[in-house]
Amino acid sequence: MLNNIQKKSLKERFLLVLGILFFLIYLVLGLMIMFWEKLPLDMEPKYRYAFGGLLIVYSGIRFLRLINSNTD
C-alpha cells in the first residue's frame, strides 16, 4: 500500500489526503451530533441519532470509495 501511494503523482496524493480528511470530518461530526448533549441543535434525541448515524454511514461510504480508488 505504501509503495502504491509513493507511485502516485502529487495531485493524486493531495486528493488522497483530502479524502481522508473529509472522511474524518464526517465521522467526527456524526459522533458529535449523536453524543454531545450540549451541541446547540434543537432536535429530538431520535432525530439526532438518526442524523448522526446517517453521517457515519456516509463517511463509511466515502472511506470505501477512497480505498477502492486507491487500489487502482
Coordinates of N, CA, C and O in Angstrom, one line a residue:
M1 N 0.8 -1.2 0.0 CA 0.0 0.0 0.0 C 0.9 1.3 0.0 O 0.6 2.2 -0.7
L2 N 1.9 1.3 0.8 CA 2.8 2.4 0.9 C 3.5 2.6 -0.5 O 3.7 3.8 -0.9
N3 N 3.9 1.5 -1.1 CA 4.5 1.6 -2.4 C 3.6 2.2 -3.5 O 3.9 2.9 -4.3
N4 N 2.3 1.8 -3.3 CA 1.3 2.3 -4.3 C 1.1 3.8 -4.1 O 0.9 4.5 -5.0
I5 N 1.1 4.3 -2.8 CA 1.0 5.7 -2.6 C 2.2 6.5 -3.1 O 2.0 7.6 -3.7
Q6 N 3.4 5.9 -3.0 CA 4.6 6.6 -3.5 C 4.6 6.7 -5.0 O 5.2 7.6 -5.6
K7 N 3.9 5.8 -5.7 CA 3.8 5.9 -7.2 C 2.9 7.0 -7.7 O 3.0 7.4 -8.8
K8 N 2.0 7.5 -6.8 CA 1.0 8.5 -7.2 C 1.7 9.8 -7.5 O 2.7 10.2 -6.9
S9 N 1.1 10.6 -8.3 CA 1.5 12.0 -8.6 C 1.2 12.8 -7.4 O 0.5 12.4 -6.5
L10 N 1.7 14.0 -7.4 CA 1.5 15.0 -6.3 C 0.0 15.3 -6.2 O -0.6 15.4 -5.1
K11 N -0.7 15.4 -7.3 CA -2.1 15.7 -7.3 C -2.9 14.6 -6.7 O -3.8 14.8 -5.9
E12 N -2.6 13.4 -7.1 CA -3.3 12.2 -6.5 C -3.0 12.0 -5.0 O -4.0 11.6 -4.3
R13 N -1.8 12.3 -4.6 CA -1.6 12.2 -3.1 C -2.3 13.3 -2.4 O -2.9 13.0 -1.3
F14 N -2.4 14.5 -2.9 CA -3.2 15.6 -2.3 C -4.6 15.2 -2.2 O -5.3 15.4 -1.2
L15 N -5.2 14.6 -3.3 CA -6.6 14.2 -3.2 C -6.8 13.1 -2.3 O -7.9 13.0 -1.6
L16 N -5.8 12.2 -2.1 CA -6.0 11.1 -1.1 C -6.0 11.7 0.3 O -6.8 11.3 1.1
V17 N -5.1 12.6 0.6 CA -5.1 13.3 1.9 C -6.4 14.0 2.2 O -7.0 14.0 3.2
L18 N -6.9 14.7 1.1 CA -8.2 15.4 1.2 C -9.3 14.5 1.5 O -10.2 14.8 2.3
G19 N -9.3 13.3 0.8 CA -10.4 12.3 1.0 C -10.3 11.8 2.4 O -11.4 11.6 3.1
I20 N -9.2 11.5 3.0 CA -9.0 11.0 4.3 C -9.5 12.1 5.3 O -10.2 11.8 6.3
L21 N -9.2 13.4 5.1 CA -9.6 14.5 5.9 C -11.1 14.6 6.0 O -11.7 14.7 7.1
F22 N -11.8 14.5 4.8 CA -13.2 14.6 4.8 C -13.9 13.4 5.4 O -15.0 13.5 6.0
F23 N -13.3 12.2 5.3 CA -13.8 11.1 5.9 C -13.8 11.3 7.4 O -14.8 11.0 8.1
L24 N -12.7 11.8 8.0 CA -12.6 12.0 9.4 C -13.6 13.1 9.9 O -14.2 13.0 11.0
I25 N -13.8 14.2 9.0 CA -14.7 15.2 9.4 C -16.1 14.7 9.5 O -16.8 15.0 10.5
Y26 N -16.6 13.9 8.5 CA -17.9 13.4 8.6 C -18.1 12.4 9.7 O -19.2 12.4 10.4
L27 N -17.1 11.6 10.0 CA -17.2 10.7 11.1 C -17.3 11.4 12.5 O -18.2 11.1 13.3
V28 N -16.4 12.4 12.7 CA -16.4 13.1 14.0 C -17.7 14.0 14.1 O -18.3 14.0 15.2
L29 N -18.2 14.6 13.0 CA -19.4 15.3 13.1 C -20.6 14.4 13.4 O -21.5 14.8 14.2
G30 N -20.7 13.3 12.8 CA -21.7 12.3 13.2 C -21.7 11.9 14.6 O -22.7 11.9 15.3
L31 N -20.5 11.7 15.1 CA -20.4 11.3 16.6 C -20.7 12.5 17.5 O -21.3 12.3 18.5
M32 N -20.3 13.7 17.1 CA -20.7 14.8 17.9 C -22.2 15.1 17.9 O -22.7 15.3 19.0
I33 N -22.8 14.9 16.8 CA -24.3 15.1 16.8 C -25.0 14.1 17.7 O -25.9 14.4 18.4
M34 N -24.5 12.9 17.6 CA -25.1 11.8 18.4 C -24.9 11.9 19.9 O -25.8 11.7 20.7
F35 N -23.7 12.2 20.3 CA -23.3 12.0 21.7 C -23.0 13.3 22.5 O -22.9 13.3 23.7
W36 N -22.9 14.4 21.8 CA -22.5 15.7 22.6 C -23.8 16.4 22.9 O -24.5 17.0 22.1
E37 N -24.2 16.3 24.2 CA -25.5 16.8 24.6 C -25.6 18.3 24.6 O -26.7 18.9 24.4
K38 N -24.5 19.0 24.7 CA -24.6 20.5 24.7 C -24.4 21.1 23.4 O -24.3 22.3 23.3
L39 N -24.4 20.3 22.3 CA -24.4 20.8 21.0 C -25.7 21.6 20.7 O -26.8 21.1 21.0
P40 N -25.6 22.8 20.2 CA -26.8 23.7 20.1 C -27.7 23.3 18.9 O -27.9 24.1 18.0
L41 N -28.2 22.1 18.9 CA -29.2 21.6 17.9 C -30.5 21.4 18.6 O -30.6 20.6 19.6
D42 N -31.6 22.0 18.2 CA -32.9 21.8 18.8 C -33.6 20.6 18.1 O -34.5 20.8 17.2
M43 N -33.1 19.4 18.4 CA -33.7 18.2 17.8 C -34.1 17.2 18.9 O -33.4 17.2 19.9
E44 N -35.0 16.4 18.6 CA -35.4 15.3 19.5 C -34.2 14.3 19.4 O -33.5 14.2 18.4
P45 N -34.0 13.5 20.5 CA -32.9 12.6 20.5 C -33.0 11.5 19.4 O -31.9 11.2 18.8
K46 N -34.2 11.1 19.0 CA -34.2 10.0 18.0 C -33.8 10.6 16.6 O -33.2 9.9 15.8
Y47 N -34.1 11.9 16.4 CA -33.6 12.5 15.1 C -32.1 12.8 15.2 O -31.5 12.7 14.1
R48 N -31.6 13.1 16.4 CA -30.2 13.4 16.5 C -29.4 12.1 16.2 O -28.4 12.1 15.5
Y49 N -29.9 11.0 16.7 CA -29.2 9.7 16.5 C -29.4 9.3 15.0 O -28.4 8.7 14.4
A50 N -30.5 9.5 14.4 CA -30.7 9.2 13.0 C -29.8 10.0 12.1 O -29.1 9.5 11.2
F51 N -29.7 11.3 12.4 CA -28.9 12.2 11.6 C -27.4 11.9 11.8 O -26.6 11.8 10.8
G52 N -27.0 11.6 13.0 CA -25.6 11.2 13.3 C -25.3 9.9 12.7 O -24.2 9.7 12.1
G53 N -26.2 9.0 12.7 CA -25.9 7.7 12.1 C -25.8 7.8 10.6 O -25.0 7.1 10.0
L54 N -26.7 8.6 10.0 CA -26.6 8.9 8.6 C -25.2 9.4 8.2 O -24.6 9.0 7.2
L55 N -24.7 10.4 8.9 CA -23.4 11.0 8.7 C -22.3 9.9 8.8 O -21.3 9.9 8.0
I56 N -22.4 9.0 9.8 CA -21.4 8.0 10.0 C -21.4 7.0 8.8 O -20.4 6.6 8.3
V57 N -22.6 6.6 8.4 CA -22.8 5.7 7.2 C -22.2 6.4 6.0 O -21.5 5.7 5.2
Y58 N -22.5 7.7 5.8 CA -21.9 8.4 4.6 C -20.4 8.4 4.7 O -19.7 8.3 3.7
S59 N -19.8 8.6 5.9 CA -18.4 8.6 6.0 C -17.8 7.3 5.7 O -16.7 7.2 5.1
G60 N -18.5 6.2 6.0 CA -18.1 4.8 5.7 C -18.1 4.6 4.2 O -17.2 4.0 3.6
I61 N -19.1 5.1 3.5 CA -19.2 5.0 2.1 C -18.0 5.8 1.4 O -17.4 5.3 0.5
R62 N -17.8 7.0 1.9 CA -16.6 7.7 1.4 C -15.3 7.0 1.6 O -14.5 7.0 0.7
F63 N -15.2 6.4 2.7 CA -13.9 5.6 3.0 C -13.8 4.4 2.1 O -12.7 4.2 1.6
L64 N -14.9 3.7 1.9 CA -14.8 2.6 0.9 C -14.5 3.0 -0.5 O -13.7 2.3 -1.2
R65 N -15.1 4.1 -0.9 CA -14.7 4.6 -2.2 C -13.3 5.1 -2.3 O -12.6 4.9 -3.3
L66 N -12.8 5.6 -1.2 CA -11.4 6.0 -1.2 C -10.4 4.8 -1.3 O -9.5 4.9 -2.0
I67 N -10.8 3.8 -0.5 CA -9.9 2.6 -0.5 C -10.0 1.9 -1.9 O -9.0 1.5 -2.4
N68 N -11.2 1.9 -2.5 CA -11.3 1.2 -3.8 C -10.6 2.0 -4.9 O -10.0 1.4 -5.8
S69 N -10.6 3.3 -4.8 CA -9.9 4.1 -5.8 C -8.3 4.1 -5.6 O -7.6 4.3 -6.5
N70 N -7.9 3.8 -4.4 CA -6.5 3.7 -4.0 C -5.9 2.5 -4.6 O -4.6 2.5 -4.8
T71 N -6.6 1.4 -4.8 CA -6.0 0.2 -5.3 C -5.8 0.2 -6.8 O -5.1 -0.7 -7.3
D72 N -6.3 1.2 -7.5 CA -6.1 1.3 -9.0 C -4.6 1.7 -9.3 O -4.0 2.4 -8.6

